[in-house]
PDB file of N, CA, C and O in Angstrom:
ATOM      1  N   UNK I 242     138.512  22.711-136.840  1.00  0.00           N
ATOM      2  CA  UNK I 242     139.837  22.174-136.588  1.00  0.00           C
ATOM      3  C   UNK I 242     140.707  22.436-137.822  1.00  0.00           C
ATOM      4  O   UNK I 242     140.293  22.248-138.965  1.00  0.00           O
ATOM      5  N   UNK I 243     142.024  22.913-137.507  1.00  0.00           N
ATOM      6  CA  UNK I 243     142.528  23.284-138.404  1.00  0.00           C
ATOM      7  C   UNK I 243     143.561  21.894-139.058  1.00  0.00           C
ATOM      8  O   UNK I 243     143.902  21.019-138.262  1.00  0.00           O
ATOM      9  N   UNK I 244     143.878  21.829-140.136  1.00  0.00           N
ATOM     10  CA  UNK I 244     144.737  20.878-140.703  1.00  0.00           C
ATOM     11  C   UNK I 244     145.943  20.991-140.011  1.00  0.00           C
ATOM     12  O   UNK I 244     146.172  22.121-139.579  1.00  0.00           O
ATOM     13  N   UNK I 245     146.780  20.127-139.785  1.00  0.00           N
ATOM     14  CA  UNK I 245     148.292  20.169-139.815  1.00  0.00           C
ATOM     15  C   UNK I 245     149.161  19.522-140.487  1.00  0.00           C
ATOM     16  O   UNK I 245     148.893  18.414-140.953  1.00  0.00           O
ATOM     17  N   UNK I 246     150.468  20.165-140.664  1.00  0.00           N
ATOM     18  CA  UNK I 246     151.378  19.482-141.363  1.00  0.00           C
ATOM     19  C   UNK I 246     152.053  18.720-140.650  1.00  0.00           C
ATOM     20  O   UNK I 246     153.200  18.562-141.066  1.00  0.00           O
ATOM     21  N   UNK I 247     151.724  18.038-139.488  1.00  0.00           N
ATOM     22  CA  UNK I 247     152.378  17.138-138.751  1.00  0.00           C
ATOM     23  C   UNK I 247     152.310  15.955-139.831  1.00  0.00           C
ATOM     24  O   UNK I 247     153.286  15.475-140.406  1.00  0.00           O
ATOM     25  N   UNK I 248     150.941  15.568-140.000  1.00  0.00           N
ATOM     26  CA  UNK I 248     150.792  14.085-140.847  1.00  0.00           C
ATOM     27  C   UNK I 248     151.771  14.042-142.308  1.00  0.00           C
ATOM     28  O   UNK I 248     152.490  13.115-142.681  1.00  0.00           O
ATOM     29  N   UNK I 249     151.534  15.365-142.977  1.00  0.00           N
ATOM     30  CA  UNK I 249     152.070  14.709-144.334  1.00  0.00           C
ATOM     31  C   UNK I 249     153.620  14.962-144.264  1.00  0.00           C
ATOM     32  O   UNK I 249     154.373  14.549-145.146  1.00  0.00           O
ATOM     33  N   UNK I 250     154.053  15.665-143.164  1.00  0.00           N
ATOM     34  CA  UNK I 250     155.779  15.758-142.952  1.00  0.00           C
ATOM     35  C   UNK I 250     156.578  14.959-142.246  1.00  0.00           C
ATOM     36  O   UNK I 250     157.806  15.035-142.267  1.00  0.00           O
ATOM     37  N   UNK I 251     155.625  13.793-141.292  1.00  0.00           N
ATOM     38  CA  UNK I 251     156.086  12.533-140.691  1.00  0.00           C
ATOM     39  C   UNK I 251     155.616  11.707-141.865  1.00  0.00           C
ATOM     40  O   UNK I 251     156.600  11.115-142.308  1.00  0.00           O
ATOM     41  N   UNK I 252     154.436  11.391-142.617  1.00  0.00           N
ATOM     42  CA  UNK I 252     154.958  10.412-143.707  1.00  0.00           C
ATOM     43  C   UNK I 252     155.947  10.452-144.925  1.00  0.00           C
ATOM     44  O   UNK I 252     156.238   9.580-145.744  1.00  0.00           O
ATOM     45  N   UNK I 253     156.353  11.702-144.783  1.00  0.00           N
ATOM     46  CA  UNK I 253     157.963  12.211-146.171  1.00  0.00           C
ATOM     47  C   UNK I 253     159.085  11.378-145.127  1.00  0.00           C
ATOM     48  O   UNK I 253     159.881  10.500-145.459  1.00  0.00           O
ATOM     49  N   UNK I 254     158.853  11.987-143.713  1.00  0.00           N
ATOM     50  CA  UNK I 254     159.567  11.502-142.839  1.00  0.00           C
ATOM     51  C   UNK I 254     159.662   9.446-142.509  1.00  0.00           C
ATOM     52  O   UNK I 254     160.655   8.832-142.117  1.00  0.00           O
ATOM     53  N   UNK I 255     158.653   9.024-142.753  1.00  0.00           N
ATOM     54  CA  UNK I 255     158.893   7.782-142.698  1.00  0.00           C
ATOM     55  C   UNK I 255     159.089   7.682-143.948  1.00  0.00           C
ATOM     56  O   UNK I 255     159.930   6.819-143.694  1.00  0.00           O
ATOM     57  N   UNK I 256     159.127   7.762-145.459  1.00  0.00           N
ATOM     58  CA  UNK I 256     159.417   7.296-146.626  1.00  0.00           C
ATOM     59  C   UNK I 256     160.677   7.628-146.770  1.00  0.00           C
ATOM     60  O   UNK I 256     161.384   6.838-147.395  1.00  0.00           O
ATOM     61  N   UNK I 257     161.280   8.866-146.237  1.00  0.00           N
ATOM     62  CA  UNK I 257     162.626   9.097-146.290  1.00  0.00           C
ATOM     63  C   UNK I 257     163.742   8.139-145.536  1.00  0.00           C
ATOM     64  O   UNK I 257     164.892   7.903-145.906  1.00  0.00           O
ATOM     65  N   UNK I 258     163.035   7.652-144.343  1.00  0.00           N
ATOM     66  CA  UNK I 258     163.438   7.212-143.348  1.00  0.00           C
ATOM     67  C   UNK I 258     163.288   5.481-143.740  1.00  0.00           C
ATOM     68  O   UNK I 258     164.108   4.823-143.101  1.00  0.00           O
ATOM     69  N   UNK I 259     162.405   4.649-144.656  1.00  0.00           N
ATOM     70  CA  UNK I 259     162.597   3.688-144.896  1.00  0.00           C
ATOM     71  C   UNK I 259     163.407   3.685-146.321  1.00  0.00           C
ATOM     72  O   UNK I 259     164.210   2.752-146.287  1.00  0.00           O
ATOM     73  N   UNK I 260     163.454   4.140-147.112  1.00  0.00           N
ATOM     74  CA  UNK I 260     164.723   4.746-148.324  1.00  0.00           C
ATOM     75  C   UNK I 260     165.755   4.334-147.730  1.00  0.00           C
ATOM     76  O   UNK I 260     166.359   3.335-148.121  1.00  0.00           O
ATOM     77  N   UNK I 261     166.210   5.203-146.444  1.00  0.00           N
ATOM     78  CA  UNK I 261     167.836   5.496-145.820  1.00  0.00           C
ATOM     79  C   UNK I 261     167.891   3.997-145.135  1.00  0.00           C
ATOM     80  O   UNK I 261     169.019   3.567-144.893  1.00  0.00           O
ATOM     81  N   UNK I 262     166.676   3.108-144.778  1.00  0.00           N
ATOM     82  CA  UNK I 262     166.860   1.800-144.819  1.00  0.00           C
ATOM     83  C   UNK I 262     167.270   0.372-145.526  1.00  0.00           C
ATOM     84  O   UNK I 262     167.966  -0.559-145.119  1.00  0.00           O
ATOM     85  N   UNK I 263     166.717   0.534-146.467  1.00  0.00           N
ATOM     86  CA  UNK I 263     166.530   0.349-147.563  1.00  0.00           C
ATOM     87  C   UNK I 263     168.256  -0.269-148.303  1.00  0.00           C
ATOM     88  O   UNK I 263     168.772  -1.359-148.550  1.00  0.00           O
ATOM     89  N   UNK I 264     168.542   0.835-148.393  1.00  0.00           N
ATOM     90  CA  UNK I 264     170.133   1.295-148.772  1.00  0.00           C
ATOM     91  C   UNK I 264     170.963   0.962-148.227  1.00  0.00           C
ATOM     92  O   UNK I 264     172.049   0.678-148.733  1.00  0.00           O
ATOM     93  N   UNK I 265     170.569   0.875-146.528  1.00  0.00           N
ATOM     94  CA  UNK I 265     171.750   0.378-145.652  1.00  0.00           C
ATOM     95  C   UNK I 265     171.316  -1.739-145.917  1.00  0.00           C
ATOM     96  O   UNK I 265     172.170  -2.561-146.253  1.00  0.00           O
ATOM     97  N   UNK I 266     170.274  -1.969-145.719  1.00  0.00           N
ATOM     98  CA  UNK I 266     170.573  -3.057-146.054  1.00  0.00           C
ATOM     99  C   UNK I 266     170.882  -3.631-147.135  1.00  0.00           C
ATOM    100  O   UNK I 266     171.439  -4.728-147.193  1.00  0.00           O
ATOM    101  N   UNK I 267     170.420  -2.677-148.466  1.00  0.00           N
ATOM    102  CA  UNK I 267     171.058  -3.567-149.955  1.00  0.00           C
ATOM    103  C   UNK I 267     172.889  -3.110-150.240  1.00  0.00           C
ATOM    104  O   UNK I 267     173.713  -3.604-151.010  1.00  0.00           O
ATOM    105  N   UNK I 268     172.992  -2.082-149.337  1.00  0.00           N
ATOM    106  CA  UNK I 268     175.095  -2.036-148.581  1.00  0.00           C
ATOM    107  C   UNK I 268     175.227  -3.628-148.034  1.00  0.00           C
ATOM    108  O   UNK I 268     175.984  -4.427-148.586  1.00  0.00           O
ATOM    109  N   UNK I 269     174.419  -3.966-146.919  1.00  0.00           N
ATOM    110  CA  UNK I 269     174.603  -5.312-146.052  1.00  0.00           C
ATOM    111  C   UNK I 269     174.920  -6.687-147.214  1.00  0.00           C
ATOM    112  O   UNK I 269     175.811  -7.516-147.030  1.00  0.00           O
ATOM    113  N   UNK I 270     173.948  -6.683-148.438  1.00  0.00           N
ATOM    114  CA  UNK I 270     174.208  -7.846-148.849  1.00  0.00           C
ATOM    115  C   UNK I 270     174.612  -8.598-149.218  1.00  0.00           C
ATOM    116  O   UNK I 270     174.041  -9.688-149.211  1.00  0.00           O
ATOM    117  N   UNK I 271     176.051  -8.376-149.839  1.00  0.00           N
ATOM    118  CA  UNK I 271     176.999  -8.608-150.185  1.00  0.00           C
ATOM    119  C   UNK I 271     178.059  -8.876-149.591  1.00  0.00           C
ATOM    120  O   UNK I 271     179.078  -9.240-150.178  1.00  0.00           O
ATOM    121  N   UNK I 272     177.940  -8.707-148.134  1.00  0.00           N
ATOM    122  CA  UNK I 272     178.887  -9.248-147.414  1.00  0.00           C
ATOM    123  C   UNK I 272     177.878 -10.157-146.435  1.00  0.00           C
ATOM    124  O   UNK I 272     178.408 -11.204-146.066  1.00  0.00           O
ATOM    125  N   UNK I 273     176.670  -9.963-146.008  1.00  0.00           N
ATOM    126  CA  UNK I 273     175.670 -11.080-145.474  1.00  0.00           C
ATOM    127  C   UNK I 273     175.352 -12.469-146.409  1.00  0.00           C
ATOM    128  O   UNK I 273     175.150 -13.581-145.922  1.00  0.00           O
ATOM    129  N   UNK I 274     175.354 -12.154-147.854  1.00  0.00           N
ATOM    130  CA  UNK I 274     175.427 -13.643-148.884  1.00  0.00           C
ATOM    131  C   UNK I 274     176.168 -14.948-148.972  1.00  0.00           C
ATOM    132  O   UNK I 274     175.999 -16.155-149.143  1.00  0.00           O
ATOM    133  N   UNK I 275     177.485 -13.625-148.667  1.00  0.00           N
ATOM    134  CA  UNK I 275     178.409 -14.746-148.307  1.00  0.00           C
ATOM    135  C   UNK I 275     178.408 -16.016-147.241  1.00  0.00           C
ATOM    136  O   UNK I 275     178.761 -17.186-147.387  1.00  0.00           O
ATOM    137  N   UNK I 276     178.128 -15.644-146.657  1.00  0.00           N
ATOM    138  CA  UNK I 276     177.465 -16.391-145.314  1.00  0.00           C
ATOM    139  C   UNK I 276     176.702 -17.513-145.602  1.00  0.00           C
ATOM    140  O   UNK I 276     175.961 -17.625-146.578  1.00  0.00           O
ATOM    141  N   UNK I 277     176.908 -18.404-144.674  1.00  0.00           N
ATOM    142  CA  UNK I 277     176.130 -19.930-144.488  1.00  0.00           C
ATOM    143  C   UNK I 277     174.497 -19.619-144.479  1.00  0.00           C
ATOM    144  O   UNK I 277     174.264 -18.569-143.878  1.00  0.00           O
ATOM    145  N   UNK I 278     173.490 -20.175-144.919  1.00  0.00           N
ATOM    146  CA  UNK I 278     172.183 -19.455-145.270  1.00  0.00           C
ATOM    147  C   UNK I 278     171.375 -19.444-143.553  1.00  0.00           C
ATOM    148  O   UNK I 278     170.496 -18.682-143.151  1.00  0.00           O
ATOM    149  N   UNK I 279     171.961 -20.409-142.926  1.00  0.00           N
ATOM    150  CA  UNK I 279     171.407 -20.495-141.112  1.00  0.00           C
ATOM    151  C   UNK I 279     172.204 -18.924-140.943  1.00  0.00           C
ATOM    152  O   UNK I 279     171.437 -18.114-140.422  1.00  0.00           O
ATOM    153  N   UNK I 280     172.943 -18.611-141.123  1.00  0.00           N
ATOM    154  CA  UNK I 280     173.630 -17.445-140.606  1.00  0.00           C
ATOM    155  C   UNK I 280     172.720 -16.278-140.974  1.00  0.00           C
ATOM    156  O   UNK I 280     172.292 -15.528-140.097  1.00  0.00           O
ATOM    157  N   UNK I 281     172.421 -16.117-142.252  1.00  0.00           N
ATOM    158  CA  UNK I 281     171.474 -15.256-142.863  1.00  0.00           C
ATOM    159  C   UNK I 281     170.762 -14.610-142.413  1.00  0.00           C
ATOM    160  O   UNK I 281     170.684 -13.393-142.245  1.00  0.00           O
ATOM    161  N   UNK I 282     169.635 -16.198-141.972  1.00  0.00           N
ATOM    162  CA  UNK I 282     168.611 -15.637-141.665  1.00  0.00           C
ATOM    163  C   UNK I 282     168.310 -15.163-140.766  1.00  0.00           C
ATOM    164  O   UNK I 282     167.234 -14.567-140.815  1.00  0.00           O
ATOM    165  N   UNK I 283     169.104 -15.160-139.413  1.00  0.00           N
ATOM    166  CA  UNK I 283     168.508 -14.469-138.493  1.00  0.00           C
ATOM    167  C   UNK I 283     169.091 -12.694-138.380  1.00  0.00           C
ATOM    168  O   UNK I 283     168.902 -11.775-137.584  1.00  0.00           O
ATOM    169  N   UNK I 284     169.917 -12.885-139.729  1.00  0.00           N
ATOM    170  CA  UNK I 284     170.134 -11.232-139.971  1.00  0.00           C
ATOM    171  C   UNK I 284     168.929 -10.806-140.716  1.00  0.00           C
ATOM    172  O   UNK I 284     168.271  -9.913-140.181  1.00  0.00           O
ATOM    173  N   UNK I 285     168.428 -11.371-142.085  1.00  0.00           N
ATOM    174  CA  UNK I 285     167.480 -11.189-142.722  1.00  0.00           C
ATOM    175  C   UNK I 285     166.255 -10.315-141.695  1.00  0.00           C
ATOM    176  O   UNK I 285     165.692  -9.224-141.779  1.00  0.00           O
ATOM    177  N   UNK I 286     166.225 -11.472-140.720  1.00  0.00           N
ATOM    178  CA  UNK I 286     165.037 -11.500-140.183  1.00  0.00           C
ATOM    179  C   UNK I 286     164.496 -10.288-138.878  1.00  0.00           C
ATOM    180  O   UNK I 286     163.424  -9.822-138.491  1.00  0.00           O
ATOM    181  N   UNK I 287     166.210 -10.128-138.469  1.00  0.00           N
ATOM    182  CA  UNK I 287     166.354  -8.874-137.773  1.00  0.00           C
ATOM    183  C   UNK I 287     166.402  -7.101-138.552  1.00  0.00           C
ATOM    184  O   UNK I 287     165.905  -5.987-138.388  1.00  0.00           O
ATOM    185  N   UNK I 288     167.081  -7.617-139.183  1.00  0.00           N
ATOM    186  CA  UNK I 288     166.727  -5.883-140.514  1.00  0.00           C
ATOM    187  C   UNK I 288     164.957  -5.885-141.163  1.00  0.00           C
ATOM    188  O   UNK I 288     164.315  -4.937-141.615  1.00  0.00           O
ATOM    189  N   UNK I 289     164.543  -7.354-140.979  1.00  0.00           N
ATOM    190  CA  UNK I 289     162.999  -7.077-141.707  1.00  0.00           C
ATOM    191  C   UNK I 289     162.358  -6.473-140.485  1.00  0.00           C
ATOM    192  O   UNK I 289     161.354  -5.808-140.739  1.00  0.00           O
ATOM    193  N   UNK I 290     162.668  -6.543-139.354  1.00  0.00           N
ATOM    194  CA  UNK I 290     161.689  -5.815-138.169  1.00  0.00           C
ATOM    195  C   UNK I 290     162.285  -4.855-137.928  1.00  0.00           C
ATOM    196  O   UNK I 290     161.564  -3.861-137.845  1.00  0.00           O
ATOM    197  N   UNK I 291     164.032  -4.571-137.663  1.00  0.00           N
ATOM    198  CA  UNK I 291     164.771  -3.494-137.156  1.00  0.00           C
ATOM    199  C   UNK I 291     164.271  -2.515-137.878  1.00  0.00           C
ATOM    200  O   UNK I 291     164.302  -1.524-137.148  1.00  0.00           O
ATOM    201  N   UNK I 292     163.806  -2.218-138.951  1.00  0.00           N
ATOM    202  CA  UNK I 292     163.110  -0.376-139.459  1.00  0.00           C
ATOM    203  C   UNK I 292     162.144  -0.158-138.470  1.00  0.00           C
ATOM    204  O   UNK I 292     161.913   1.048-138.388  1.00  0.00           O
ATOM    205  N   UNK I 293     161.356  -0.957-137.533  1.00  0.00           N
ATOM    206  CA  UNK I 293     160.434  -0.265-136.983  1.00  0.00           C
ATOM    207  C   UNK I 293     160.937   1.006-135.727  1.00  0.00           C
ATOM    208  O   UNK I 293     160.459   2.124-135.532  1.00  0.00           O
ATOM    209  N   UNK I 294     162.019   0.327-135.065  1.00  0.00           N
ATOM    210  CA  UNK I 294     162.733   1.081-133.934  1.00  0.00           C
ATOM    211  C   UNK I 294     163.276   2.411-134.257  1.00  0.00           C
ATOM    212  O   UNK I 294     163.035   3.305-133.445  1.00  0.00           O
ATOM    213  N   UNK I 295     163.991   2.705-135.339  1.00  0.00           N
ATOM    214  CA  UNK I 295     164.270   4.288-135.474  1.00  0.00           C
ATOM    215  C   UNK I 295     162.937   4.751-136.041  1.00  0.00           C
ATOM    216  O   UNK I 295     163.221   5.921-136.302  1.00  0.00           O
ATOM    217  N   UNK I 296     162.086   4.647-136.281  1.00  0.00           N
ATOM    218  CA  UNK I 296     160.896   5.206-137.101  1.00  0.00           C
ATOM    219  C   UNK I 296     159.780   5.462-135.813  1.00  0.00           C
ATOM    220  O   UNK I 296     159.043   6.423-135.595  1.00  0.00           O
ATOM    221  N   UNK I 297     159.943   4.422-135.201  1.00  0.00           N
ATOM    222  CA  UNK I 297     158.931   4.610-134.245  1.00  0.00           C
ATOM    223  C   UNK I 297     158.312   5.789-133.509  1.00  0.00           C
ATOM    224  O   UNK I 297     157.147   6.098-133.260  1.00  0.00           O
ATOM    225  N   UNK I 298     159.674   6.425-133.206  1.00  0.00           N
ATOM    226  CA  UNK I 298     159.121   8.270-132.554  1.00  0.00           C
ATOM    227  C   UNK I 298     158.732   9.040-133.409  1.00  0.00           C
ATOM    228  O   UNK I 298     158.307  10.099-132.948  1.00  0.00           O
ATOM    229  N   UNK I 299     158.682   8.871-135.235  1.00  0.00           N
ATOM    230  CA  UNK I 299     158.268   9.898-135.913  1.00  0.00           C
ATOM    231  C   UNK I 299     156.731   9.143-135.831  1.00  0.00           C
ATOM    232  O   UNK I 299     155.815   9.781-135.313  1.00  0.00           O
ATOM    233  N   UNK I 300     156.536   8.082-136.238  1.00  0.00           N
ATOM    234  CA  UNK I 300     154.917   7.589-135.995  1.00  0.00           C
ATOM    235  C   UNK I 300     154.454   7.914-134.707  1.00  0.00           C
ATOM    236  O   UNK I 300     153.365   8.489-134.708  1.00  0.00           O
ATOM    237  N   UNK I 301     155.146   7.642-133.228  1.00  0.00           N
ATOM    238  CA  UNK I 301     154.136   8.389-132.495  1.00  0.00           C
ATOM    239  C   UNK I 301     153.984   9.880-132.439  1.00  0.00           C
ATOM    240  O   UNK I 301     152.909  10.276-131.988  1.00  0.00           O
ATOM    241  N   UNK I 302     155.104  11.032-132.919  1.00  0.00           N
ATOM    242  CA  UNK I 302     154.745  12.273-133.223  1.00  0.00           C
ATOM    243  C   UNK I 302     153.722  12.798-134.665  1.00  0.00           C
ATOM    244  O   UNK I 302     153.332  13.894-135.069  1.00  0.00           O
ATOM    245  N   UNK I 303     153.562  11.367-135.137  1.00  0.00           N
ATOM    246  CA  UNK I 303     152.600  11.847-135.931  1.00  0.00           C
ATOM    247  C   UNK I 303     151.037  11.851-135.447  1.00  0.00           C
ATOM    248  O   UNK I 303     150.238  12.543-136.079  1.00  0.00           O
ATOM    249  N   UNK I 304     150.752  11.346-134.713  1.00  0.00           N
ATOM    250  CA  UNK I 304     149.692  11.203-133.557  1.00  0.00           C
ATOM    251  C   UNK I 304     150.069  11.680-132.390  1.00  0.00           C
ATOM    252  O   UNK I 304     149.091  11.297-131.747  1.00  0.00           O
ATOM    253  N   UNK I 305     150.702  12.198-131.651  1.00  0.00           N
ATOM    254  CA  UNK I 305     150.683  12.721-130.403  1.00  0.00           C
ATOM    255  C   UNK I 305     150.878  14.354-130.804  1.00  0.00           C
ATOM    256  O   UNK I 305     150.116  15.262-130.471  1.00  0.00           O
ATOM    257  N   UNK I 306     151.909  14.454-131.481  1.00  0.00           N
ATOM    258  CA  UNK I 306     152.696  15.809-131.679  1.00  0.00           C
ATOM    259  C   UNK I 306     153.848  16.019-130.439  1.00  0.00           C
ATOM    260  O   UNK I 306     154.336  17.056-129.992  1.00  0.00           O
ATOM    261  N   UNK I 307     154.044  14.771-130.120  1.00  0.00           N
ATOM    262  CA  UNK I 307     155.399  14.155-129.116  1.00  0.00           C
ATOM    263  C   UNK I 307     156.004  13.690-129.313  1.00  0.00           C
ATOM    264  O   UNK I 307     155.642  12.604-129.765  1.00  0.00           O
ATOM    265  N   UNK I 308     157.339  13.882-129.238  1.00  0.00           N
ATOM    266  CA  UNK I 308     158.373  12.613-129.463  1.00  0.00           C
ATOM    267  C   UNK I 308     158.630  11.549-128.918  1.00  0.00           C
ATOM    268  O   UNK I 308     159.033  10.554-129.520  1.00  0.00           O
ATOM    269  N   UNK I 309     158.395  11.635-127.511  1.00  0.00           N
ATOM    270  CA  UNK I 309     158.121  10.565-126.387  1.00  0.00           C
ATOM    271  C   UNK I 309     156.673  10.485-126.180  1.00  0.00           C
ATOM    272  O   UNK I 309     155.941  11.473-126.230  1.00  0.00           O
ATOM    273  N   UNK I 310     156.224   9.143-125.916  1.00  0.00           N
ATOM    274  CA  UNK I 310     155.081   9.282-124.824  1.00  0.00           C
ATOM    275  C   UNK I 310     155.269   8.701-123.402  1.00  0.00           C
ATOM    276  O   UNK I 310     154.374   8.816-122.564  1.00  0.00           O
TER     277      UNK I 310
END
């Protein structure tokens, strides 16, 4: 079986891809601080899970070699 570069170019791909996350929420915080701390958190709490949804099709093309399954 031959190696592929599927695996180590979807994990550049998810490190790149949680980076470009990353960034958009430390943009968010400064106008989310302001905010009443009940208000916060259910932003907090939605950006701590929301990275999984755009990332998700590069993790299953890193195991399928599909973008959909």
């Amino acid at each position: 079986m031959t190696p592929s570069l599927r695996r180590p170019l979807g994990v550049l791909g998810i490190l790149l891809g949680l980076f470009a996350y990353a960034l958009f929420a430390v943009w968010l915080f400064e106008p989310v601080a302001t905010l009443h701390p009940l208000l916060q958190l259910p932003i907090w709490i939605a950006l701590g899970i929301g990275w999984v949804f755009p990332l998700k099709p590069v993790m299953v093309w890193i195991e399928t070699g599909q973008w959909r399954q």
